XYZ file of C-alpha atoms in Angstrom:
774
model
C 0.000 0.000 0.000
C 1.226 3.503 -0.781
C 1.460 6.356 1.698
C -2.239 7.105 1.361
C -4.734 4.278 1.611
C -8.224 4.767 2.936
C -9.164 7.224 5.683
C -6.622 9.685 4.252
C -7.337 13.130 2.800
C -5.849 12.263 -0.557
C -6.242 14.945 -3.235
C -8.542 13.910 -6.034
C -6.702 12.456 -9.009
C -9.361 13.560 -11.485
C -9.030 17.214 -10.483
C -5.784 17.706 -12.353
C -7.564 16.770 -15.542
C -10.752 18.670 -14.834
C -9.380 21.995 -13.610
C -6.840 22.262 -16.423
C -9.517 22.027 -19.077
C -8.736 18.456 -20.026
C -12.050 16.997 -18.972
C -14.122 15.492 -21.757
C -17.790 16.384 -21.675
C -20.533 15.554 -24.161
C -20.354 18.932 -25.836
C -16.628 18.367 -26.441
C -17.415 15.318 -28.573
C -17.933 15.733 -32.307
C -18.461 13.020 -34.898
C -17.716 13.095 -38.617
C -20.579 14.471 -40.714
C -22.614 15.455 -37.634
C -25.553 17.844 -37.775
C -27.377 19.834 -35.115
C -30.788 19.676 -33.520
C -32.893 22.443 -31.993
C -36.134 21.960 -30.062
C -39.194 24.089 -30.766
C -40.874 24.678 -27.405
C -44.281 25.914 -26.402
C -44.550 29.526 -25.247
C -47.887 28.667 -23.644
C -48.509 26.828 -20.397
C -51.689 25.246 -21.722
C -52.982 25.215 -25.281
C -54.484 22.995 -27.952
C -52.376 22.440 -31.036
C -54.653 23.152 -34.004
C -51.910 22.559 -36.525
C -48.168 22.645 -37.226
C -46.828 23.986 -40.519
C -43.180 23.095 -41.126
C -42.988 24.101 -44.796
C -41.196 27.394 -44.231
C -38.778 25.832 -41.778
C -37.989 22.963 -44.118
C -37.127 25.467 -46.843
C -34.472 27.202 -44.761
C -30.992 26.525 -46.232
C -29.172 23.738 -44.419
C -32.270 22.164 -42.896
C -32.382 18.375 -43.172
C -35.670 17.737 -41.442
C -38.342 19.037 -39.100
C -39.790 16.284 -36.951
C -43.160 16.378 -35.198
C -45.244 13.977 -33.150
C -46.773 12.601 -36.366
C -43.347 11.453 -37.569
C -42.637 9.716 -34.280
C -46.038 8.029 -34.217
C -45.640 6.806 -37.789
C -42.398 5.069 -36.805
C -43.768 3.571 -33.604
C -41.846 5.759 -31.146
C -43.427 5.495 -27.721
C -43.937 8.038 -24.930
C -41.611 8.602 -22.007
C -42.186 6.136 -19.152
C -42.941 6.630 -15.484
C -41.358 3.679 -13.666
C -43.171 3.946 -10.315
C -46.426 2.078 -9.743
C -48.491 3.477 -6.884
C -51.759 2.587 -5.198
C -54.300 5.099 -3.996
C -55.936 4.875 -0.574
C -58.832 2.970 -2.126
C -56.541 0.405 -3.737
C -56.846 1.720 -7.279
C -53.818 2.547 -9.382
C -52.528 6.094 -9.732
C -53.397 8.006 -12.884
C -51.097 7.376 -15.843
C -51.161 10.400 -18.132
C -49.150 9.975 -21.329
C -45.869 11.918 -21.510
C -45.177 12.243 -25.254
C -41.717 12.933 -26.626
C -43.231 15.713 -28.751
C -46.578 17.248 -27.902
C -49.505 15.803 -29.807
C -52.887 17.485 -29.327
C -51.935 19.797 -26.454
C -49.021 21.528 -24.793
C -49.111 21.513 -21.012
C -46.235 23.689 -19.783
C -44.048 26.482 -21.075
C -41.163 24.592 -22.656
C -43.141 21.526 -23.727
C -41.362 20.128 -26.813
C -43.392 20.535 -30.020
C -40.957 19.938 -32.900
C -37.314 19.083 -33.558
C -35.391 20.873 -36.281
C -32.198 19.302 -37.659
C -29.784 21.301 -39.817
C -26.176 21.391 -40.957
C -25.329 24.049 -38.358
C -26.804 25.100 -35.050
C -27.448 28.592 -36.378
C -29.434 27.197 -39.294
C -31.418 24.936 -36.965
C -32.195 27.851 -34.659
C -33.225 30.085 -37.549
C -35.460 27.376 -38.977
C -37.090 26.770 -35.596
C -38.410 30.320 -35.735
C -40.145 29.418 -38.997
C -42.096 26.489 -37.546
C -45.662 27.766 -37.457
C -47.694 26.261 -34.617
C -51.348 27.233 -34.467
C -52.181 27.296 -30.753
C -55.588 27.744 -29.164
C -54.571 28.965 -25.727
C -56.469 27.619 -22.723
C -56.427 28.660 -19.075
C -53.589 27.126 -17.104
C -52.980 26.484 -13.418
C -49.665 26.504 -11.554
C -50.677 26.405 -7.895
C -51.457 22.969 -6.457
C -54.345 24.193 -4.346
C -55.923 25.945 -7.288
C -55.451 22.869 -9.472
C -57.590 20.788 -7.091
C -60.461 23.248 -6.931
C -63.688 22.462 -8.780
C -63.672 24.045 -12.201
C -59.877 24.258 -12.443
C -58.383 23.765 -15.913
C -58.220 20.039 -16.643
C -54.658 19.084 -17.635
C -55.080 15.378 -18.442
C -58.315 13.485 -18.989
C -56.654 10.479 -17.317
C -56.375 12.416 -14.032
C -59.788 13.928 -13.219
C -59.567 17.025 -11.068
C -55.776 17.052 -11.668
C -55.314 14.503 -8.873
C -52.745 11.934 -9.962
C -52.734 9.924 -6.751
C -54.013 9.967 -3.185
C -51.553 7.796 -1.236
C -51.240 7.005 2.434
C -49.147 5.018 4.893
C -49.615 4.105 8.540
C -52.396 3.224 10.944
C -54.722 6.225 11.060
C -56.871 4.839 13.849
C -53.907 4.309 16.185
C -52.573 7.769 15.396
C -55.968 9.282 16.170
C -56.011 7.398 19.495
C -52.592 8.783 20.376
C -53.724 12.318 19.620
C -56.835 11.865 21.732
C -54.656 10.923 24.717
C -52.014 13.628 24.165
C -51.277 16.458 26.575
C -49.877 18.651 23.802
C -50.864 18.848 20.137
C -48.782 21.116 17.938
C -49.447 21.817 14.249
C -47.510 23.514 11.483
C -47.874 24.194 7.776
C -44.716 24.563 5.698
C -43.881 25.244 2.079
C -41.010 23.368 0.495
C -40.350 25.710 -2.401
C -39.716 24.634 -5.967
C -36.105 24.920 -7.117
C -34.197 24.783 -10.394
C -31.359 22.240 -10.425
C -28.900 24.490 -12.319
C -26.031 22.030 -12.754
C -22.838 23.659 -14.023
C -22.860 21.534 -17.181
C -26.060 21.720 -19.199
C -27.657 18.592 -20.607
C -26.437 17.410 -24.005
C -26.895 14.467 -26.346
C -25.139 13.242 -29.494
C -26.416 10.170 -31.331
C -25.333 8.168 -34.346
C -26.750 5.133 -36.142
C -24.869 2.355 -37.936
C -27.104 0.872 -40.625
C -24.771 -2.068 -41.151
C -25.154 -3.343 -37.580
C -28.564 -1.726 -37.075
C -27.202 -0.180 -33.886
C -27.444 3.217 -32.194
C -24.793 5.005 -30.118
C -25.811 7.811 -27.769
C -23.317 10.075 -26.013
C -25.087 11.902 -23.194
C -24.452 13.169 -19.683
C -26.305 10.761 -17.420
C -26.053 9.497 -13.869
C -26.092 5.940 -15.148
C -25.971 4.606 -18.693
C -27.864 1.381 -18.135
C -31.078 2.925 -16.865
C -31.234 5.404 -19.735
C -30.397 2.651 -22.217
C -33.182 0.390 -20.952
C -35.828 3.121 -21.026
C -34.799 4.542 -24.378
C -34.279 1.243 -26.183
C -36.962 -1.016 -24.780
C -39.698 1.414 -23.791
C -39.476 4.208 -26.362
C -37.594 3.033 -29.468
C -38.921 -0.493 -28.831
C -35.715 -2.264 -29.786
C -33.586 -4.655 -27.698
C -31.168 -2.924 -25.318
C -28.287 -4.562 -27.179
C -29.121 -2.348 -30.163
C -28.195 0.787 -28.217
C -24.849 1.807 -26.749
C -24.937 4.672 -24.241
C -21.694 6.475 -23.408
C -21.333 9.050 -20.637
C -17.994 10.891 -20.359
C -17.240 13.457 -17.637
C -20.349 15.021 -16.103
C -20.443 18.485 -14.590
C -23.060 18.009 -11.884
C -26.188 15.876 -11.770
C -28.046 16.259 -8.445
C -30.686 13.740 -9.546
C -31.724 15.702 -12.647
C -29.462 13.733 -15.002
C -30.894 10.376 -13.987
C -33.871 10.660 -16.263
C -34.842 9.985 -19.858
C -35.532 13.242 -21.681
C -37.162 14.077 -24.992
C -33.805 15.087 -26.449
C -32.349 11.608 -25.843
C -35.126 10.199 -27.983
C -35.036 12.927 -30.623
C -31.329 12.802 -31.463
C -31.326 8.996 -31.520
C -34.433 8.777 -33.689
C -33.249 11.557 -36.003
C -29.805 9.982 -36.430
C -31.393 6.901 -37.957
C -34.025 8.736 -39.937
C -31.583 11.222 -41.475
C -28.507 8.999 -41.679
C -26.269 11.532 -39.920
C -25.026 11.919 -36.313
C -27.232 14.480 -34.547
C -26.086 16.706 -31.688
C -28.136 18.785 -29.240
C -26.835 20.897 -26.364
C -29.124 22.750 -23.994
C -28.877 26.484 -23.619
C -29.138 27.818 -20.070
C -32.499 29.492 -20.646
C -33.708 26.234 -22.194
C -32.649 24.330 -19.072
C -35.043 26.410 -16.973
C -37.838 25.141 -19.216
C -36.828 21.537 -19.844
C -34.758 20.114 -16.960
C -36.770 18.481 -14.215
C -37.173 20.697 -11.161
C -37.224 19.816 -7.472
C -39.283 19.944 -4.255
C -42.571 21.971 -4.422
C -44.545 20.536 -1.522
C -47.106 22.024 0.828
C -47.338 20.040 4.066
C -49.526 20.221 7.130
C -48.285 18.247 10.108
C -49.296 17.758 13.710
C -47.372 16.131 16.519
C -48.800 14.644 19.727
C -46.748 14.713 22.954
C -47.380 13.587 26.510
C -46.949 15.756 29.596
C -43.193 15.020 29.657
C -42.692 16.016 26.042
C -42.387 12.460 24.726
C -43.636 12.083 21.168
C -46.709 9.877 20.862
C -47.600 10.240 17.197
C -47.152 12.272 14.030
C -49.601 12.886 11.228
C -48.804 14.570 7.938
C -50.837 15.658 4.925
C -48.845 16.775 1.881
C -49.721 18.215 -1.481
C -46.955 17.408 -3.954
C -46.707 19.286 -7.230
C -45.755 16.875 -10.005
C -45.767 19.370 -12.853
C -47.525 18.740 -16.139
C -46.399 15.128 -16.627
C -44.977 12.259 -14.603
C -41.201 12.111 -14.914
C -39.514 8.711 -14.511
C -39.547 8.516 -10.705
C -41.816 11.432 -9.778
C -44.476 9.578 -7.722
C -41.807 7.921 -5.570
C -40.222 11.140 -4.292
C -42.958 12.626 -2.051
C -44.391 9.235 -1.067
C -42.097 6.303 -0.256
C -38.803 8.228 -0.522
C -39.746 11.114 1.736
C -42.272 9.606 4.100
C -40.083 6.739 5.204
C -37.713 9.090 7.080
C -40.398 11.026 8.962
C -39.182 9.455 12.209
C -35.894 11.286 11.659
C -33.868 10.520 14.839
C -36.784 10.217 17.218
C -38.923 7.554 18.819
C -42.297 8.022 17.142
C -44.558 5.099 18.007
C -47.134 5.950 15.365
C -47.002 7.869 12.068
C -49.750 8.432 9.548
C -49.009 10.240 6.305
C -51.108 10.999 3.266
C -49.834 12.528 0.041
C -51.818 13.888 -2.866
C -49.901 14.153 -6.127
C -51.174 17.079 -8.150
C -50.703 17.886 -11.833
C -50.160 21.517 -12.830
C -49.089 23.448 -15.916
C -45.453 23.600 -14.838
C -42.162 21.854 -15.611
C -42.230 18.229 -14.360
C -40.791 17.527 -10.919
C -38.507 14.626 -10.031
C -35.619 13.744 -7.729
C -33.368 16.594 -6.621
C -30.464 16.142 -4.205
C -32.008 14.235 -1.300
C -35.208 13.384 -3.169
C -37.936 13.580 -0.543
C -35.735 13.183 2.490
C -34.877 16.911 2.766
C -38.588 17.688 2.562
C -39.447 15.246 5.350
C -36.581 16.303 7.615
C -37.426 19.962 7.084
C -41.030 19.406 8.082
C -40.204 17.452 11.244
C -37.403 19.724 12.473
C -39.514 22.838 11.967
C -42.313 21.090 13.869
C -40.010 20.031 16.714
C -38.878 23.619 17.179
C -42.458 24.854 17.232
C -43.387 22.146 19.746
C -40.578 23.370 21.987
C -42.014 26.893 21.944
C -45.575 25.716 22.569
C -44.701 23.324 25.409
C -42.072 25.570 26.972
C -39.500 22.790 26.822
C -36.095 23.903 25.558
C -35.558 22.847 21.945
C -32.387 20.969 22.859
C -34.018 19.224 25.798
C -37.063 18.216 23.748
C -34.805 16.508 21.245
C -32.810 14.803 23.985
C -35.976 13.321 25.485
C -37.008 11.779 22.183
C -33.790 10.537 20.574
C -33.513 6.859 19.685
C -30.585 5.641 21.835
C -27.749 3.482 20.466
C -28.936 0.672 22.741
C -32.166 0.461 20.724
C -30.337 -0.354 17.470
C -31.371 -1.953 15.226
C -34.493 0.176 15.478
C -37.670 -0.454 13.468
C -39.568 2.691 12.576
C -43.315 2.815 11.956
C -42.611 3.668 8.306
C -40.819 0.375 7.679
C -37.146 1.295 8.021
C -34.628 -0.470 10.243
C -31.937 1.894 11.472
C -28.771 -0.098 12.000
C -26.609 2.410 13.874
C -26.309 5.963 15.116
C -25.391 8.060 18.137
C -27.921 10.832 17.737
C -27.589 12.417 21.169
C -23.804 12.444 20.845
C -24.044 14.246 17.513
C -26.100 16.975 19.157
C -23.795 17.374 22.147
C -20.717 17.600 19.943
C -22.408 20.163 17.712
C -23.588 22.306 20.652
C -20.062 22.397 22.018
C -18.494 23.175 18.649
C -21.058 25.922 17.974
C -20.521 27.387 21.461
C -24.148 27.477 22.446
C -23.100 28.614 25.906
C -21.733 31.810 24.398
C -24.761 32.520 22.212
C -26.427 34.926 24.651
C -23.399 37.201 24.542
C -23.312 37.081 20.739
C -27.013 37.854 20.608
C -26.518 40.868 22.854
C -23.659 42.102 20.665
C -25.877 41.812 17.589
C -28.679 43.682 19.338
C -26.243 46.500 20.154
C -25.705 46.821 16.376
C -29.448 46.946 15.755
C -29.644 43.371 14.507
C -31.497 40.266 15.669
C -29.588 37.017 16.092
C -30.927 33.470 16.049
C -29.650 29.978 16.834
C -31.120 27.031 14.933
C -30.728 23.276 15.284
C -31.605 20.516 12.838
C -30.990 16.870 13.676
C -31.248 15.031 10.373
C -31.376 11.440 9.193
C -31.031 10.318 5.589
C -32.011 6.968 4.108
C -29.870 6.218 1.084
C -31.520 4.481 -1.818
C -31.136 3.045 -5.296
C -30.870 -0.303 -7.102
C -30.270 -3.288 -4.846
C -27.117 -4.558 -6.534
C -23.959 -3.164 -8.063
C -21.212 -4.672 -10.194
C -17.472 -4.070 -10.423
C -14.715 -5.675 -12.471
C -10.949 -5.586 -11.984
C -8.926 -6.227 -15.146
C -5.164 -6.687 -15.371
C -3.693 -5.323 -18.592
C -0.600 -6.664 -20.351
C 1.249 -3.388 -19.773
C 1.062 -3.814 -16.001
C -1.841 -1.466 -15.422
C -5.188 -2.266 -13.837
C -8.620 -1.133 -15.007
C -11.561 -0.795 -12.645
C -14.854 -1.123 -14.505
C -17.609 0.415 -12.403
C -21.365 0.698 -12.903
C -21.853 3.964 -11.061
C -21.237 7.365 -12.625
C -19.254 10.239 -11.201
C -20.870 13.636 -11.658
C -18.169 15.506 -9.768
C -18.068 13.704 -6.415
C -14.547 12.243 -6.637
C -15.492 8.619 -7.262
C -12.309 7.807 -9.159
C -10.094 8.712 -6.233
C -12.217 6.900 -3.663
C -12.347 3.705 -5.713
C -8.585 3.855 -6.317
C -7.987 4.239 -2.574
C -10.023 1.112 -1.861
C -8.169 -0.972 -4.450
C -4.799 0.443 -3.424
C -5.436 -0.552 0.166
C -6.804 -3.973 -0.705
C -4.351 -5.015 -3.433
C -1.400 -2.675 -2.922
C -1.521 -1.474 -6.544
C 0.206 1.901 -7.082
C -2.181 4.696 -7.986
C -0.414 5.436 -11.246
C -1.192 1.882 -12.339
C -4.970 2.175 -11.749
C -7.506 3.547 -14.223
C -11.240 3.851 -13.547
C -13.610 3.229 -16.464
C -17.263 4.184 -16.182
C -20.172 5.303 -18.315
C -20.116 2.882 -21.267
C -22.852 0.300 -21.613
C -20.746 -1.788 -24.028
C -17.746 -2.060 -21.697
C -19.653 -2.362 -18.428
C -22.140 -5.213 -18.267
C -24.472 -3.721 -15.678
C -24.709 -0.890 -13.212
C -27.162 0.915 -10.996
C -25.757 4.365 -11.658
C -25.388 7.184 -9.173
C -28.284 8.509 -7.116
C -29.588 8.310 -3.585
C -26.066 8.688 -2.122
C -25.340 5.019 -2.890
C -22.138 4.942 -4.910
C -19.344 4.395 -2.403
C -20.891 1.657 -0.312
C -22.424 -0.178 -3.273
C -19.632 0.103 -5.842
C -17.032 0.001 -3.069
C -18.525 -3.239 -1.802
C -18.383 -4.685 -5.308
C -14.750 -3.621 -5.733
C -13.761 -5.160 -2.414
C -15.535 -8.387 -3.390
C -13.756 -8.458 -6.737
C -10.415 -7.766 -5.013
C -11.019 -10.696 -2.666
C -11.495 -12.927 -5.697
C -8.231 -11.614 -7.179
C -6.440 -12.495 -3.949
C -8.005 -15.960 -3.719
C -7.071 -16.825 -7.296
C -3.648 -15.252 -6.918
C -2.898 -17.377 -3.832
C -3.636 -20.530 -5.821
C -1.354 -19.472 -8.699
C 1.392 -18.315 -6.312
C 1.226 -21.603 -4.442
C 1.514 -23.462 -7.740
C 4.540 -21.411 -8.816
C 6.236 -21.574 -5.429
C 5.427 -25.281 -5.092
C 3.605 -24.993 -1.826
C 0.064 -25.369 -0.561
C -2.354 -22.531 -1.164
C -3.031 -22.430 2.586
C 0.605 -21.446 3.150
C 0.383 -18.395 0.894
C -0.169 -14.978 2.499
C -0.985 -11.742 0.706
C -0.122 -8.246 1.923
C 0.865 -4.927 0.341
C 0.762 -6.229 -3.196
C 2.843 -9.373 -2.608
C 2.133 -13.082 -2.223
C 4.633 -14.959 -0.071
C 5.061 -18.254 1.733
C 4.180 -17.653 5.370
C 7.216 -17.277 7.569
C 9.638 -16.872 4.651
C 10.863 -14.192 2.252
C 9.971 -16.284 -0.782
C 7.221 -14.666 -2.778
C 5.919 -13.028 -5.928
C 4.420 -9.640 -6.637
C 0.778 -9.301 -7.632
C 1.842 -8.304 -11.142
C 4.179 -11.320 -11.405
C 1.231 -13.525 -10.582
C -1.037 -11.637 -13.003
C 1.489 -12.200 -15.781
C 1.809 -15.880 -14.919
C -1.977 -16.246 -14.873
C -2.029 -15.640 -18.632
C 0.224 -18.665 -19.270
C -1.537 -22.063 -19.037
C 1.783 -23.669 -18.100
C 2.135 -21.458 -15.032
C -1.273 -21.862 -13.447
C -2.984 -24.890 -11.892
C -4.569 -27.324 -14.321
C -8.130 -26.453 -15.247
C -7.941 -22.895 -13.940
C -9.371 -20.138 -16.114
C -6.732 -17.810 -17.505
C -6.021 -14.319 -16.214
C -6.318 -12.771 -12.783
C -9.339 -10.645 -13.676
C -12.320 -10.779 -11.336
C -15.779 -9.320 -11.070
C -18.355 -9.127 -8.328
C -22.065 -8.355 -8.108
C -22.661 -6.860 -4.668
C -26.047 -7.016 -2.960
C -26.801 -3.555 -1.647
C -28.574 -2.583 1.565
C -29.307 1.034 2.433
C -27.530 3.179 4.990
C -28.642 5.902 7.388
C -26.280 8.872 7.476
C -27.223 11.267 10.244
C -25.973 14.235 12.162
C -26.686 17.645 13.588
C -26.524 21.025 11.836
C -26.452 24.290 13.782
C -26.856 27.654 12.081
C -26.585 31.190 13.419
C -28.099 34.118 11.550
C -28.200 37.871 11.916
C -31.184 39.840 10.630
C -31.359 43.515 9.721
C -34.938 44.376 10.726
C -35.113 47.506 8.568
C -34.254 45.656 5.347
C -35.086 42.020 6.124
C -31.613 40.932 5.043
C -30.544 37.629 6.587
C -26.854 36.876 6.977
C -25.637 33.412 7.865
C -22.883 34.172 10.366
C -22.128 30.740 11.812
C -22.474 27.142 10.721
C -21.522 23.911 12.461
C -22.164 20.355 11.376
C -21.413 17.044 13.048
C -21.926 14.171 10.629
C -22.034 10.419 11.071
C -21.134 9.013 7.663
C -19.840 5.744 8.996
C -16.319 4.684 8.114
C -14.482 7.392 6.196
C -12.566 6.589 3.007
C -11.442 10.134 2.165
C -12.298 12.885 4.678
C -11.427 15.678 2.251
C -13.911 14.435 -0.338
C -16.462 13.807 2.409
C -16.191 17.345 3.747
C -16.445 18.727 0.231
C -19.674 16.818 -0.302
C -21.054 18.247 2.939
C -20.090 21.787 1.935
C -21.793 21.471 -1.439
C -24.959 20.047 0.056
C -25.096 22.759 2.703
C -24.749 25.427 0.014
C -27.725 23.993 -1.858
C -29.785 23.782 1.329
C -28.917 27.360 2.261
C -29.776 28.443 -1.274
C -33.240 26.950 -0.980
C -33.777 28.415 2.484
C -32.801 32.000 1.713
C -32.558 32.623 -2.024
C -33.892 30.129 -4.564
C -37.454 30.009 -5.812
C -38.968 29.004 -9.124
C -41.835 31.418 -9.655
C -44.799 31.002 -12.006
C -47.768 33.242 -12.551
C -51.233 31.827 -11.883
C -51.557 30.428 -15.413
C -48.152 28.733 -15.504
C -45.923 31.312 -17.181
C -42.390 31.011 -15.767
C -41.360 34.292 -14.123
C -37.882 33.231 -13.011
C -36.485 31.935 -16.280
C -32.892 33.102 -15.988
C -30.230 33.945 -13.430
C -31.405 37.541 -13.671
C -34.547 36.424 -11.841
C -33.450 33.223 -10.104
C -30.834 33.532 -7.369
C -28.142 31.012 -6.487
C -25.952 31.095 -3.363
C -22.558 32.743 -3.769
C -19.381 32.473 -1.741
C -20.252 35.452 0.456
C -23.609 33.901 1.370
C -21.806 31.210 3.358
C -19.584 31.508 6.434
C -16.733 29.161 7.263
C -18.328 25.805 8.013
C -17.211 23.990 11.130
C -17.145 20.327 10.143
C -16.703 17.393 12.500
C -17.244 13.649 12.238
C -18.736 11.242 14.740
C -17.841 7.923 13.155
C -20.289 5.091 13.799
C -19.670 2.366 11.194
C -22.651 1.071 9.277
C -23.453 -2.590 9.724
C -25.263 -2.912 6.391
C -22.173 -3.150 4.144
C -18.674 -4.597 4.286
C -17.010 -1.174 4.250
C -19.017 0.250 7.143
C -19.601 3.471 5.161
C -22.794 5.520 4.963
C -23.857 7.569 1.952
C -22.660 11.165 2.086
C -23.721 12.861 -1.133
C -27.078 14.250 -0.032
C -26.772 14.656 3.721
C -25.644 18.285 3.660
C -28.773 19.282 1.773
C -31.005 17.379 4.194
C -29.860 19.216 7.307
C -29.141 22.718 6.041
C -32.542 24.222 5.271
C -34.218 23.402 8.620
C -31.174 24.595 10.594
C -31.181 27.954 8.808
C -34.937 28.446 9.040
C -35.050 27.462 12.718
C -32.318 30.018 13.360
C -34.264 32.666 11.475
C -37.494 32.055 13.376
C -35.494 32.153 16.616
C -34.045 35.533 15.597
C -37.448 36.942 14.697
C -39.160 35.756 17.871
C -38.486 39.119 19.568
C -40.699 40.774 16.943
C -43.510 38.275 17.484
C -42.818 36.331 14.276
C -43.537 32.620 14.754
C -43.219 31.325 11.198
C -41.495 32.150 7.923
C -41.561 30.011 4.795
C -38.710 29.392 2.387
C -37.222 31.223 0.624
C -36.664 33.787 3.362
C -35.752 36.614 1.006
C -35.243 40.103 2.441
C -38.705 41.097 1.253
C -40.345 38.067 2.879
C -38.560 38.686 6.183
C -39.304 42.432 6.097
C -43.000 41.704 5.510
C -43.052 39.112 8.321
C -41.621 41.637 10.771
C -44.056 44.355 9.668
C -46.963 41.950 9.768
C -46.135 40.786 13.283
C -45.783 44.370 14.510
C -49.139 45.277 12.993
C -50.787 42.271 14.603
């Protein structure tokens, strides 16, 4: 093993390539004879399509074709799939509105794809798109979930009467009602989880080609997993065997859930490449991304908690309206239901939970998974409710949490929502965070802020995340003739540092120098299977597969070494890249054995050649957890909120690379802070997007964040061989409730008891004025 194995803050190997401009992204790829596609999008949120005239566009010089829904239908191209079945309360199936690749009879949100223009150059395609004449008959639209459910609201899909896609529930309502009837305290809250734009640094892109000789497509696109996109595109939309489609994903500049899904442009470039006999390339413009990338969150939740006289939680009940947008994206129904509701216990003993979720269709961009995917929404709701319960009962917010934590002695702990927490020291996380954040000194800091005319608040959020994703992952270790080793992995890095983490695991296990290891990902021809990246699953799932494959390398290598050294396999030891006879200096290096494994004369009779190994690892989820503490200062005259202190104590299980881990926490916190204070996707009542650029949509900047105090409380997971817990989404889960609890604490002196996200200066200023008037 080299100087740095696991648990070391090793600098990321991929960064040298990426920060020097040597990364290779989809838009960097160009194929011979390629042409360019441009999507014609609806300017209306809701309208009937009376007709589409493409004659003028087709006549534009350089145009090769203008494709509409009629072309796709004639060639048997199917709609985009939703992969999540769901039952309503009454046992019926959820509504299944069709999500066409190109709009057919109606458009249902601003940005809905209507036609696809392909030309020799992008400029020609863009110019021709302006000549596509679509005859729209505009209809009233609806963007607000509550309005969409009202009688007489515009009907978006006939398949979903009243715009209700599903009415789902979980839990024993009768037992929850009994608990509330016996409760000393009942505390209710209503919170908005605002809609956000994903805004990844790299926009979506797709480049497809078709080989008529082999009757095979190749699609280059920035995904979070090639196999899922390949299966949906090939089998469900193009209706060809998966083997007829190769999907390649190079470097990806941010995903956050949004790049998991199958989009219209994947279908359009692939279909057009075959139809026109030329490679077709499409790259999203930033303004286009606001209209076509899936968006996140957008829930309205009412919750009530029941407590006994000592402040012990008896039950929780939640009713949520979840905006799904105009169509069902691939995993949309899962996010507000099973994904979010299962973590409503957070870190607390909650004997009974009842939750109901109504999925609502509106004339807005479709919603799907965004960093955390339901778990930030659930944690936000509960932690805001816990803080309010502390104010109502008069029990200190810290003490109320202490009284209700699940203790380590209760692990494994079965929650009423069907999870089994395997590990966690929740009270310890809180105590460490309180000490690091200097809660004892907060009163003095608050007084100093008051002397400057500012209000100061202290906010706590104890979070728990349940990682998710496919239940198996595959890895392959291949020894090359030149002495290098290739790791074939089924996940997909989108900027997290996977390459370095995987190399650290293999370096520690096999003692292979880092400069001899190369990670290969994102190619459905080279990699047999893979679950992709999402749900904070990559390290423990792919890491487990790599460790399993490495064990097979060692087992086979011991047999070959024993054969070469003329001793029993049981006498062969392996350590730091070398096989040797126990108790002696006689041995062979791993690469000596790998070379010998290729020669039938040098390996045991009947043994398969080569030292390569693969492993399919069965994946179980993990439960990262921790405590976030935020301090804010508020200028009452302007409503400006400044985040002046931030502390986080995280339990991510065993740590492979603390530098990468801390970086993931920082990024997640920034996104959570952005949602809490800045970000909001705004529509007018009819569904026109009002925040369609960075002129109108704010993102957090460096000066919006203070130095973040980061600390680990390592409690190894018992659900995987590495003992690690997923880290990619945890920062986002804890940040928003910590910041908003701090803000409400700061505003308490003005009589403000509630503020919804985003807490912009205007919103805070109005809350203060409203409380004073009241």
